[in-house]
Amino acid sequence: MHRTLALLVVGVSLAFGVDWFLGEFIEEYVVRIINLCGIAIILAVSLNVINGLCGQFSLGHAGFMAIGAYVSAYFTTTLRVLNTETGETIVRAPLFDGAWGFVPALLVGGAAAAAAGLIVGVPTLRLKGDYLAIATLGFGEIVIILLTNFDSVGAARGLPGLPNYASSFWILTFAWICVVGSVFLQRSTFGRALIAIRENELAAEVMGIRVARLKVMAFIYGAFFAGIAGGLLGHLLRTISPSTFGFMKSIEVVVMLVLGGLGSLTGAIVGAIVLTVLPEALRDVEQQAKLPGIRMVVYALVLILMMIFRPQGIFGQRELSLKLLRRVLPARLRGGDSETKP
Amino acid sequence: MSVLLETELLTICFGGLTAVDQCCLSIEEGDLYGLIGPNGAGKTTVFNMLTGVYVPTSGSVKFRGRLISGRSPVEVARLGISRTFQNIRLFDELSVLENAMTGAHQHAKINLFDSLLRTSRHYREERRQRERAYELLQFMGLEERAGLPAKQLPYGHRRRLEIARALATEPRLICLDEPAAGMNTGEKAELSALIRRIRDELGVTVLLIEHDMKLVMGICEKIQVLDYGKTIALGPPKEIQNNPKVIEAYLGGD
Ligand SMILES: Nc1ncnc2c1ncn2[C@@H]1O[C@H](COP(=O)(O)OP(=O)(O)OP(=O)(O)O)[C@@H](O)[C@H]1O
Ligand SMILES: [Mg+2]
């Protein structure tokens, strides 16, 4: 508990320091990419709990994001609501006003997404592999269709005018909370139970591990942070529409995981950063080489080569740690300490 | 001695095949009970029905006086029956110690938030699981490999780890499905000593499926023989060895 509080204080101070540094010294375009990286990390790390640890192949992350984004925006944004009886448009002031309303709004968004996680998790318990992927994909599409038909949140046009509350400070703070929480989850009796389910479901059941309950728990946990990430993204982009959260968004997060190594938390972080920075870096290349469109070609090539030469992802299921570094580095750099126990 | 596990006319059919036919088992607390029979006799299928993996077509299973047939494997495990698998089912990506710890998971009295917030209850639970798992690894002679990923264990040790993991659930009854398969003579001798100690020192009743006659006859006090799903003999090892039906089943079966 003390350690958790200390870690929270460290995270918040770090986020505060970095936020100040970025604002002072770094150009806006780069800051934006860093913010997007932070959000991507939350998405990838939380999906890793469902897909990587528990081995449940979910493609519904964008749906949870959409719920988080719209619900939090509902509380922070000035809405124009059409009164269907009188036909006049009413302007409704934000329910949670000011920057301090942002965190409660995000949390409500996360909670709504978590509730959706429960609703998706329970009926899909019996599904595995492709079937689960298709069911969760369907969930994402249902969310999009509902939003497209909801006039008070702008329907297909989307919802403009979200306040710019998603500062680097909040993004980094939540990324930190998500990462620390996921490390704590992974290294606990619940994390081991999730991995046991992934490795051999029957053996897990015979050990008395409540498989159904834990699978739903993984869904709820993943969905909560996807909802938070959605809220942050919404307040960063400042306009959200159903198409922002289409199924390509879910695929993107899955690709981050697969690139980093499904089941590896550090892999998820690296995958999130690479796949956020790479398209932007390639954009520069594209402009200089005067080859419009080459960006997506290179992007796809990188992924294809990766799947051919390293299908288990950069890290496999391992974690990036000092121990791993020591093993990978050439012996002469290591010195003679390779035999000593950690 | 009181009856721990009792099955009555336990029967299961797969399509037209009656894999287990009216099997009656009666295992008393403290027994070291052998279940033998030629290949395909239905021994593993009996285990699957005892542990809730299969639902019997008819008949019942009673454990400590409670009807358990039809309950899920999770419920059965939590009532105190644990098992190993003929085709080993370890959690390959977890370490040897962590594999054994998963057995102790079912007794954890903490919730997710304890672990997410790292409360003292979380640390206490981790310590409890680690200590119990380590004790059982020591018991099974695996403590030196505690940190190794399970997938790197040699074959004989994998079978022992399965037993350690099953014991970590603190069962009243442990069902071992061919624990000596693939072991050499030396390993088998060690294993039979360990099985006896499981019963004598840990006080866990043992139900054992094993093809190695020397091992079964050496440690079991009661033996039941299945052939084509039917019980053809039941009694102490001496009687079983000289039973003409049993000899016939084994000679005819092979
Ligand atoms: N799920 C199933 N579906 C169909 N048939 C099955 C199923 N499980 C077992 N059987 C059949 O039931 C019979 C008994 O199988 P079981 O595995 O219980 O034998 P066993 O006594 O454990 O044999 P072994 O010594 O080879 O392990 C076999 O004929 C097997 O093919
Ligand atoms: Mg068998």
Short mmCIF file of N, CA, C and O in Angstrom, two decimals, chain A residues 23-131:
data_model
loop_
_atom_site.label_atom_id
_atom_site.label_comp_id
_atom_site.label_asym_id
_atom_site.label_seq_id
_atom_site.Cartn_x
_atom_site.Cartn_y
_atom_site.Cartn_z
N GLY A 23 6.19 21.24 -22.80
CA GLY A 23 5.58 22.51 -23.12
C GLY A 23 6.62 23.60 -23.34
O GLY A 23 6.44 24.50 -24.18
N GLU A 24 7.72 23.51 -22.63
CA GLU A 24 8.73 24.56 -22.67
C GLU A 24 9.67 24.42 -23.87
O GLU A 24 10.00 25.39 -24.52
N PHE A 25 10.11 23.18 -24.13
CA PHE A 25 11.23 23.01 -25.05
C PHE A 25 10.93 22.25 -26.34
O PHE A 25 11.73 22.23 -27.24
N ILE A 26 9.81 21.56 -26.39
CA ILE A 26 9.60 20.66 -27.52
C ILE A 26 8.51 21.20 -28.43
O ILE A 26 7.50 21.73 -27.95
N GLU A 27 8.71 21.03 -29.74
CA GLU A 27 7.71 21.58 -30.66
C GLU A 27 6.40 20.80 -30.57
O GLU A 27 6.38 19.60 -30.26
N GLU A 28 5.32 21.51 -30.91
CA GLU A 28 3.99 21.00 -30.65
C GLU A 28 3.71 19.67 -31.35
O GLU A 28 3.09 18.77 -30.81
N TYR A 29 4.24 19.56 -32.58
CA TYR A 29 4.01 18.36 -33.38
C TYR A 29 4.58 17.12 -32.67
O TYR A 29 3.93 16.07 -32.60
N VAL A 30 5.76 17.27 -32.11
CA VAL A 30 6.38 16.14 -31.41
C VAL A 30 5.61 15.82 -30.13
O VAL A 30 5.39 14.66 -29.78
N VAL A 31 5.18 16.88 -29.42
CA VAL A 31 4.41 16.67 -28.20
C VAL A 31 3.15 15.86 -28.50
O VAL A 31 2.78 14.95 -27.76
N ARG A 32 2.53 16.17 -29.63
CA ARG A 32 1.32 15.47 -30.02
C ARG A 32 1.60 13.98 -30.23
O ARG A 32 0.83 13.12 -29.79
N ILE A 33 2.73 13.69 -30.86
CA ILE A 33 3.07 12.28 -31.09
C ILE A 33 3.31 11.58 -29.75
O ILE A 33 2.89 10.44 -29.54
N ILE A 34 3.97 12.29 -28.85
CA ILE A 34 4.21 11.69 -27.53
C ILE A 34 2.88 11.40 -26.82
O ILE A 34 2.68 10.35 -26.22
N ASN A 35 1.96 12.36 -26.94
CA ASN A 35 0.64 12.14 -26.33
C ASN A 35 -0.05 10.93 -26.94
O ASN A 35 -0.64 10.11 -26.22
N LEU A 36 0.04 10.82 -28.25
CA LEU A 36 -0.59 9.67 -28.91
C LEU A 36 0.08 8.36 -28.47
O LEU A 36 -0.59 7.34 -28.32
N CYS A 37 1.38 8.43 -28.26
CA CYS A 37 2.10 7.25 -27.76
C CYS A 37 1.57 6.84 -26.39
O CYS A 37 1.34 5.66 -26.12
N GLY A 38 1.36 7.83 -25.53
CA GLY A 38 0.85 7.54 -24.18
C GLY A 38 -0.49 6.84 -24.25
O GLY A 38 -0.73 5.84 -23.56
N ILE A 39 -1.37 7.34 -25.12
CA ILE A 39 -2.69 6.72 -25.26
C ILE A 39 -2.56 5.32 -25.83
O ILE A 39 -3.22 4.38 -25.37
N ALA A 40 -1.67 5.17 -26.82
CA ALA A 40 -1.47 3.85 -27.44
C ALA A 40 -0.97 2.86 -26.40
O ALA A 40 -1.34 1.68 -26.41
N ILE A 41 -0.11 3.33 -25.49
CA ILE A 41 0.41 2.44 -24.45
C ILE A 41 -0.73 1.93 -23.57
O ILE A 41 -0.83 0.74 -23.26
N ILE A 42 -1.63 2.85 -23.19
CA ILE A 42 -2.77 2.42 -22.37
C ILE A 42 -3.58 1.35 -23.10
O ILE A 42 -3.95 0.32 -22.54
N LEU A 43 -3.82 1.61 -24.39
CA LEU A 43 -4.62 0.66 -25.18
C LEU A 43 -3.94 -0.69 -25.27
O LEU A 43 -4.55 -1.74 -25.05
N ALA A 44 -2.66 -0.68 -25.62
CA ALA A 44 -1.97 -1.95 -25.87
C ALA A 44 -1.80 -2.73 -24.57
O ALA A 44 -2.04 -3.94 -24.51
N VAL A 45 -1.42 -2.03 -23.51
CA VAL A 45 -1.19 -2.73 -22.24
C VAL A 45 -2.49 -3.31 -21.69
O VAL A 45 -2.51 -4.43 -21.16
N SER A 46 -3.59 -2.58 -21.87
CA SER A 46 -4.86 -3.10 -21.34
C SER A 46 -5.37 -4.26 -22.20
O SER A 46 -5.89 -5.24 -21.68
N LEU A 47 -5.18 -4.16 -23.51
CA LEU A 47 -5.61 -5.27 -24.36
C LEU A 47 -4.75 -6.51 -24.10
O LEU A 47 -5.21 -7.65 -24.21
N ASN A 48 -3.51 -6.25 -23.70
CA ASN A 48 -2.62 -7.38 -23.41
C ASN A 48 -3.14 -8.24 -22.26
O ASN A 48 -2.90 -9.44 -22.22
N VAL A 49 -3.87 -7.62 -21.33
CA VAL A 49 -4.44 -8.40 -20.23
C VAL A 49 -5.47 -9.40 -20.77
O VAL A 49 -5.50 -10.56 -20.36
N ILE A 50 -6.28 -8.95 -21.73
CA ILE A 50 -7.30 -9.84 -22.30
C ILE A 50 -6.67 -10.84 -23.28
O ILE A 50 -6.83 -12.04 -23.15
N ASN A 51 -5.96 -10.30 -24.27
CA ASN A 51 -5.45 -11.16 -25.35
C ASN A 51 -4.17 -11.89 -24.99
O ASN A 51 -3.98 -13.03 -25.37
N GLY A 52 -3.30 -11.19 -24.28
CA GLY A 52 -1.98 -11.76 -24.01
C GLY A 52 -1.98 -12.65 -22.78
O GLY A 52 -1.58 -13.81 -22.84
N LEU A 53 -2.44 -12.12 -21.64
CA LEU A 53 -2.39 -12.90 -20.41
C LEU A 53 -3.43 -14.00 -20.42
O LEU A 53 -3.14 -15.16 -20.17
N CYS A 54 -4.67 -13.61 -20.69
CA CYS A 54 -5.76 -14.56 -20.56
C CYS A 54 -5.95 -15.38 -21.84
O CYS A 54 -6.62 -16.41 -21.83
N GLY A 55 -5.36 -14.92 -22.95
CA GLY A 55 -5.43 -15.67 -24.19
C GLY A 55 -6.80 -15.64 -24.85
O GLY A 55 -7.14 -16.50 -25.64
N GLN A 56 -7.59 -14.61 -24.51
CA GLN A 56 -8.91 -14.45 -25.14
C GLN A 56 -8.76 -13.48 -26.29
O GLN A 56 -8.49 -12.31 -26.07
N PHE A 57 -8.94 -13.94 -27.51
CA PHE A 57 -8.67 -13.05 -28.64
C PHE A 57 -9.81 -12.08 -28.85
O PHE A 57 -10.82 -12.40 -29.47
N SER A 58 -9.64 -10.85 -28.33
CA SER A 58 -10.70 -9.84 -28.45
C SER A 58 -10.37 -8.83 -29.54
O SER A 58 -9.24 -8.35 -29.64
N LEU A 59 -11.37 -8.47 -30.32
CA LEU A 59 -11.22 -7.40 -31.31
C LEU A 59 -12.18 -6.26 -30.99
O LEU A 59 -12.60 -5.53 -31.86
N GLY A 60 -12.53 -6.13 -29.71
CA GLY A 60 -13.55 -5.14 -29.36
C GLY A 60 -13.01 -3.88 -28.71
O GLY A 60 -13.78 -3.07 -28.20
N HIS A 61 -11.69 -3.70 -28.73
CA HIS A 61 -11.14 -2.59 -27.95
C HIS A 61 -11.65 -1.22 -28.40
O HIS A 61 -11.88 -0.35 -27.58
N ALA A 62 -11.80 -1.05 -29.71
CA ALA A 62 -12.29 0.24 -30.21
C ALA A 62 -13.70 0.54 -29.69
O ALA A 62 -14.03 1.70 -29.41
N GLY A 63 -14.50 -0.50 -29.53
CA GLY A 63 -15.85 -0.31 -29.00
C GLY A 63 -15.81 0.23 -27.58
O GLY A 63 -16.54 1.16 -27.23
N PHE A 64 -14.93 -0.34 -26.76
CA PHE A 64 -14.79 0.16 -25.38
C PHE A 64 -14.27 1.59 -25.38
O PHE A 64 -14.69 2.42 -24.57
N MET A 65 -13.32 1.88 -26.30
CA MET A 65 -12.80 3.25 -26.41
C MET A 65 -13.92 4.22 -26.74
O MET A 65 -14.02 5.30 -26.15
N ALA A 66 -14.76 3.83 -27.69
CA ALA A 66 -15.85 4.72 -28.12
C ALA A 66 -16.75 5.04 -26.94
O ALA A 66 -17.11 6.21 -26.73
N ILE A 67 -17.08 4.02 -26.16
CA ILE A 67 -17.94 4.24 -25.01
C ILE A 67 -17.28 5.23 -24.03
O ILE A 67 -17.90 6.19 -23.57
N GLY A 68 -16.01 4.99 -23.75
CA GLY A 68 -15.29 5.89 -22.84
C GLY A 68 -15.25 7.31 -23.38
O GLY A 68 -15.44 8.28 -22.64
N ALA A 69 -14.99 7.44 -24.68
CA ALA A 69 -14.87 8.77 -25.28
C ALA A 69 -16.20 9.51 -25.24
O ALA A 69 -16.27 10.66 -24.81
N TYR A 70 -17.26 8.85 -25.66
CA TYR A 70 -18.55 9.53 -25.72
C TYR A 70 -19.11 9.83 -24.33
O TYR A 70 -19.66 10.89 -24.09
N VAL A 71 -18.95 8.89 -23.42
CA VAL A 71 -19.49 9.12 -22.08
C VAL A 71 -18.75 10.26 -21.40
O VAL A 71 -19.36 11.15 -20.81
N SER A 72 -17.42 10.27 -21.51
CA SER A 72 -16.69 11.36 -20.85
C SER A 72 -17.01 12.69 -21.53
O SER A 72 -17.18 13.71 -20.86
N ALA A 73 -17.12 12.67 -22.85
CA ALA A 73 -17.45 13.91 -23.57
C ALA A 73 -18.83 14.41 -23.16
O ALA A 73 -19.05 15.62 -23.05
N TYR A 74 -19.73 13.50 -22.92
CA TYR A 74 -21.08 13.87 -22.51
C TYR A 74 -21.05 14.74 -21.25
O TYR A 74 -21.87 15.63 -21.08
N PHE A 75 -20.09 14.50 -20.39
CA PHE A 75 -20.01 15.25 -19.14
C PHE A 75 -19.20 16.53 -19.25
O PHE A 75 -19.36 17.44 -18.46
N THR A 76 -18.27 16.61 -20.21
CA THR A 76 -17.38 17.77 -20.25
C THR A 76 -17.76 18.79 -21.31
O THR A 76 -17.22 19.89 -21.33
N THR A 77 -18.64 18.42 -22.23
CA THR A 77 -18.82 19.22 -23.43
C THR A 77 -20.17 19.92 -23.46
O THR A 77 -21.15 19.41 -22.96
N THR A 78 -20.18 21.09 -24.05
CA THR A 78 -21.42 21.81 -24.28
C THR A 78 -22.15 21.14 -25.43
O THR A 78 -21.63 21.05 -26.54
N LEU A 79 -23.35 20.62 -25.12
CA LEU A 79 -24.06 19.87 -26.15
C LEU A 79 -25.21 20.71 -26.71
O LEU A 79 -25.80 21.53 -26.01
N ARG A 80 -25.49 20.49 -27.98
CA ARG A 80 -26.69 21.05 -28.58
C ARG A 80 -27.70 19.92 -28.73
O ARG A 80 -27.52 19.03 -29.52
N VAL A 81 -28.71 20.01 -27.87
CA VAL A 81 -29.69 18.92 -27.87
C VAL A 81 -30.96 19.39 -28.55
O VAL A 81 -31.49 20.46 -28.24
N LEU A 82 -31.44 18.61 -29.51
CA LEU A 82 -32.66 18.95 -30.21
C LEU A 82 -33.85 18.46 -29.39
O LEU A 82 -33.93 17.29 -29.06
N ASN A 83 -34.72 19.39 -29.05
CA ASN A 83 -35.95 19.00 -28.37
C ASN A 83 -36.95 18.53 -29.43
O ASN A 83 -37.41 19.32 -30.26
N THR A 84 -37.26 17.25 -29.41
CA THR A 84 -38.05 16.69 -30.51
C THR A 84 -39.48 17.21 -30.52
O THR A 84 -40.12 17.24 -31.56
N GLU A 85 -40.00 17.65 -29.38
CA GLU A 85 -41.38 18.11 -29.35
C GLU A 85 -41.51 19.51 -29.92
O GLU A 85 -42.34 19.78 -30.78
N THR A 86 -40.67 20.41 -29.43
CA THR A 86 -40.78 21.79 -29.87
C THR A 86 -39.97 22.06 -31.12
O THR A 86 -40.19 23.05 -31.81
N GLY A 87 -39.01 21.20 -31.41
CA GLY A 87 -38.19 21.38 -32.61
C GLY A 87 -37.07 22.39 -32.42
O GLY A 87 -36.32 22.69 -33.34
N GLU A 88 -36.91 22.93 -31.22
CA GLU A 88 -35.83 23.90 -31.04
C GLU A 88 -34.59 23.22 -30.43
O GLU A 88 -34.69 22.18 -29.79
N THR A 89 -33.46 23.82 -30.67
CA THR A 89 -32.22 23.28 -30.17
C THR A 89 -31.90 23.92 -28.83
O THR A 89 -31.92 25.14 -28.69
N ILE A 90 -31.61 23.08 -27.86
CA ILE A 90 -31.28 23.59 -26.54
C ILE A 90 -29.78 23.45 -26.35
O ILE A 90 -29.20 22.42 -26.68
N VAL A 91 -29.16 24.48 -25.83
CA VAL A 91 -27.74 24.38 -25.52
C VAL A 91 -27.61 23.93 -24.07
O VAL A 91 -28.16 24.56 -23.17
N ARG A 92 -26.91 22.80 -23.87
CA ARG A 92 -26.77 22.29 -22.52
C ARG A 92 -25.34 22.47 -22.05
O ARG A 92 -24.40 22.02 -22.70
N ALA A 93 -25.15 23.15 -20.96
CA ALA A 93 -23.81 23.42 -20.46
C ALA A 93 -23.17 22.12 -19.97
O ALA A 93 -23.88 21.16 -19.65
N PRO A 94 -21.82 22.04 -19.92
CA PRO A 94 -21.15 20.83 -19.42
C PRO A 94 -21.62 20.47 -18.02
O PRO A 94 -21.83 21.35 -17.19
N LEU A 95 -21.78 19.18 -17.77
CA LEU A 95 -22.22 18.73 -16.45
C LEU A 95 -21.11 18.86 -15.43
O LEU A 95 -21.32 19.25 -14.29
N PHE A 96 -19.91 18.48 -15.84
CA PHE A 96 -18.74 18.64 -14.96
C PHE A 96 -17.95 19.79 -15.54
O PHE A 96 -17.29 19.66 -16.56
N ASP A 97 -17.98 20.92 -14.87
CA ASP A 97 -17.34 22.07 -15.48
C ASP A 97 -15.88 22.19 -15.07
O ASP A 97 -15.49 21.77 -13.99
N GLY A 98 -15.09 22.76 -15.97
CA GLY A 98 -13.71 23.08 -15.66
C GLY A 98 -12.80 21.88 -15.73
O GLY A 98 -13.25 20.73 -15.84
N ALA A 99 -11.49 22.14 -15.67
CA ALA A 99 -10.49 21.09 -15.85
C ALA A 99 -10.61 20.03 -14.77
O ALA A 99 -10.31 18.86 -15.01
N TRP A 100 -11.10 20.40 -13.58
CA TRP A 100 -11.18 19.40 -12.52
C TRP A 100 -12.32 18.42 -12.73
O TRP A 100 -12.38 17.39 -12.10
N GLY A 101 -13.21 18.79 -13.64
CA GLY A 101 -14.27 17.86 -13.98
C GLY A 101 -13.79 16.76 -14.90
O GLY A 101 -14.48 15.78 -15.12
N PHE A 102 -12.59 16.95 -15.45
CA PHE A 102 -12.10 16.02 -16.47
C PHE A 102 -11.88 14.62 -15.92
O PHE A 102 -12.33 13.63 -16.49
N VAL A 103 -11.20 14.54 -14.77
CA VAL A 103 -10.88 13.22 -14.23
C VAL A 103 -12.15 12.44 -13.85
O VAL A 103 -12.30 11.29 -14.24
N PRO A 104 -13.10 13.08 -13.13
CA PRO A 104 -14.35 12.34 -12.89
C PRO A 104 -15.02 11.91 -14.20
O PRO A 104 -15.51 10.77 -14.29
N ALA A 105 -15.00 12.77 -15.20
CA ALA A 105 -15.63 12.41 -16.48
C ALA A 105 -14.93 11.20 -17.09
O ALA A 105 -15.58 10.27 -17.58
N LEU A 106 -13.60 11.22 -17.06
CA LEU A 106 -12.84 10.08 -17.59
C LEU A 106 -13.20 8.80 -16.85
O LEU A 106 -13.39 7.74 -17.45
N LEU A 107 -13.27 8.92 -15.50
CA LEU A 107 -13.55 7.73 -14.70
C LEU A 107 -14.94 7.20 -14.98
O LEU A 107 -15.14 5.98 -15.06
N VAL A 108 -15.91 8.10 -15.15
CA VAL A 108 -17.25 7.63 -15.49
C VAL A 108 -17.21 6.92 -16.85
O VAL A 108 -17.82 5.86 -17.04
N GLY A 109 -16.47 7.50 -17.80
CA GLY A 109 -16.31 6.87 -19.11
C GLY A 109 -15.70 5.49 -18.99
O GLY A 109 -16.18 4.52 -19.59
N GLY A 110 -14.64 5.40 -18.16
CA GLY A 110 -13.99 4.10 -17.95
C GLY A 110 -14.96 3.11 -17.33
O GLY A 110 -15.01 1.95 -17.73
N ALA A 111 -15.75 3.60 -16.35
CA ALA A 111 -16.70 2.70 -15.68
C ALA A 111 -17.76 2.21 -16.66
O ALA A 111 -18.14 1.03 -16.64
N ALA A 112 -18.21 3.10 -17.53
CA ALA A 112 -19.21 2.70 -18.53
C ALA A 112 -18.62 1.63 -19.45
O ALA A 112 -19.28 0.63 -19.77
N ALA A 113 -17.38 1.85 -19.86
CA ALA A 113 -16.73 0.86 -20.73
C ALA A 113 -16.56 -0.46 -19.98
O ALA A 113 -16.75 -1.55 -20.55
N ALA A 114 -16.22 -0.38 -18.68
CA ALA A 114 -16.06 -1.60 -17.89
C ALA A 114 -17.37 -2.35 -17.81
O ALA A 114 -17.41 -3.58 -17.90
N ALA A 115 -18.47 -1.60 -17.65
CA ALA A 115 -19.78 -2.25 -17.62
C ALA A 115 -20.04 -2.95 -18.94
O ALA A 115 -20.55 -4.08 -18.99
N ALA A 116 -19.64 -2.30 -20.03
CA ALA A 116 -19.78 -2.93 -21.35
C ALA A 116 -18.90 -4.19 -21.41
O ALA A 116 -19.30 -5.20 -22.00
N GLY A 117 -17.74 -4.12 -20.78
CA GLY A 117 -16.85 -5.29 -20.73
C GLY A 117 -17.54 -6.46 -20.06
O GLY A 117 -17.42 -7.60 -20.51
N LEU A 118 -18.26 -6.16 -19.00
CA LEU A 118 -19.02 -7.22 -18.31
C LEU A 118 -20.09 -7.79 -19.24
O LEU A 118 -20.27 -9.00 -19.34
N ILE A 119 -20.77 -6.87 -19.95
CA ILE A 119 -21.86 -7.30 -20.82
C ILE A 119 -21.34 -8.13 -21.99
O ILE A 119 -21.98 -9.07 -22.45
N VAL A 120 -20.14 -7.78 -22.48
CA VAL A 120 -19.56 -8.56 -23.57
C VAL A 120 -18.94 -9.85 -23.03
O VAL A 120 -19.03 -10.91 -23.64
N GLY A 121 -18.30 -9.74 -21.87
CA GLY A 121 -17.54 -10.86 -21.34
C GLY A 121 -18.40 -12.07 -20.99
O GLY A 121 -18.02 -13.20 -21.27
N VAL A 122 -19.56 -11.84 -20.39
CA VAL A 122 -20.36 -12.97 -19.90
C VAL A 122 -20.90 -13.85 -21.04
O VAL A 122 -20.66 -15.05 -21.06
N PRO A 123 -21.61 -13.25 -22.01
CA PRO A 123 -22.16 -14.16 -23.05
C PRO A 123 -21.10 -14.78 -23.95
O PRO A 123 -21.39 -15.78 -24.61
N THR A 124 -19.90 -14.22 -24.02
CA THR A 124 -18.89 -14.77 -24.93
C THR A 124 -17.98 -15.77 -24.24
O THR A 124 -17.00 -16.22 -24.80
N LEU A 125 -18.34 -16.13 -22.97
CA LEU A 125 -17.47 -17.01 -22.19
C LEU A 125 -17.17 -18.33 -22.88
O LEU A 125 -16.09 -18.88 -22.75
N ARG A 126 -18.16 -18.87 -23.59
CA ARG A 126 -17.97 -20.18 -24.18
C ARG A 126 -17.21 -20.11 -25.50
O ARG A 126 -16.87 -21.12 -26.07
N LEU A 127 -17.00 -18.88 -25.99
CA LEU A 127 -16.37 -18.76 -27.31
C LEU A 127 -14.86 -18.72 -27.19
O LEU A 127 -14.30 -18.20 -26.24
N LYS A 128 -14.21 -19.25 -28.21
CA LYS A 128 -12.76 -19.27 -28.23
C LYS A 128 -12.28 -18.82 -29.60
O LYS A 128 -13.01 -18.91 -30.58
N GLY A 129 -11.04 -18.39 -29.65
CA GLY A 129 -10.36 -18.14 -30.92
C GLY A 129 -11.13 -17.27 -31.88
O GLY A 129 -11.61 -16.19 -31.52
N ASP A 130 -11.29 -17.74 -33.11
CA ASP A 130 -11.93 -16.97 -34.17
C ASP A 130 -13.34 -16.54 -33.78
O ASP A 130 -13.77 -15.43 -34.08
N TYR A 131 -14.06 -17.44 -33.10
CA TYR A 131 -15.45 -17.14 -32.77
C TYR A 131 -15.53 -15.96 -31.83
O TYR A 131 -16.36 -15.08 -31.97
#
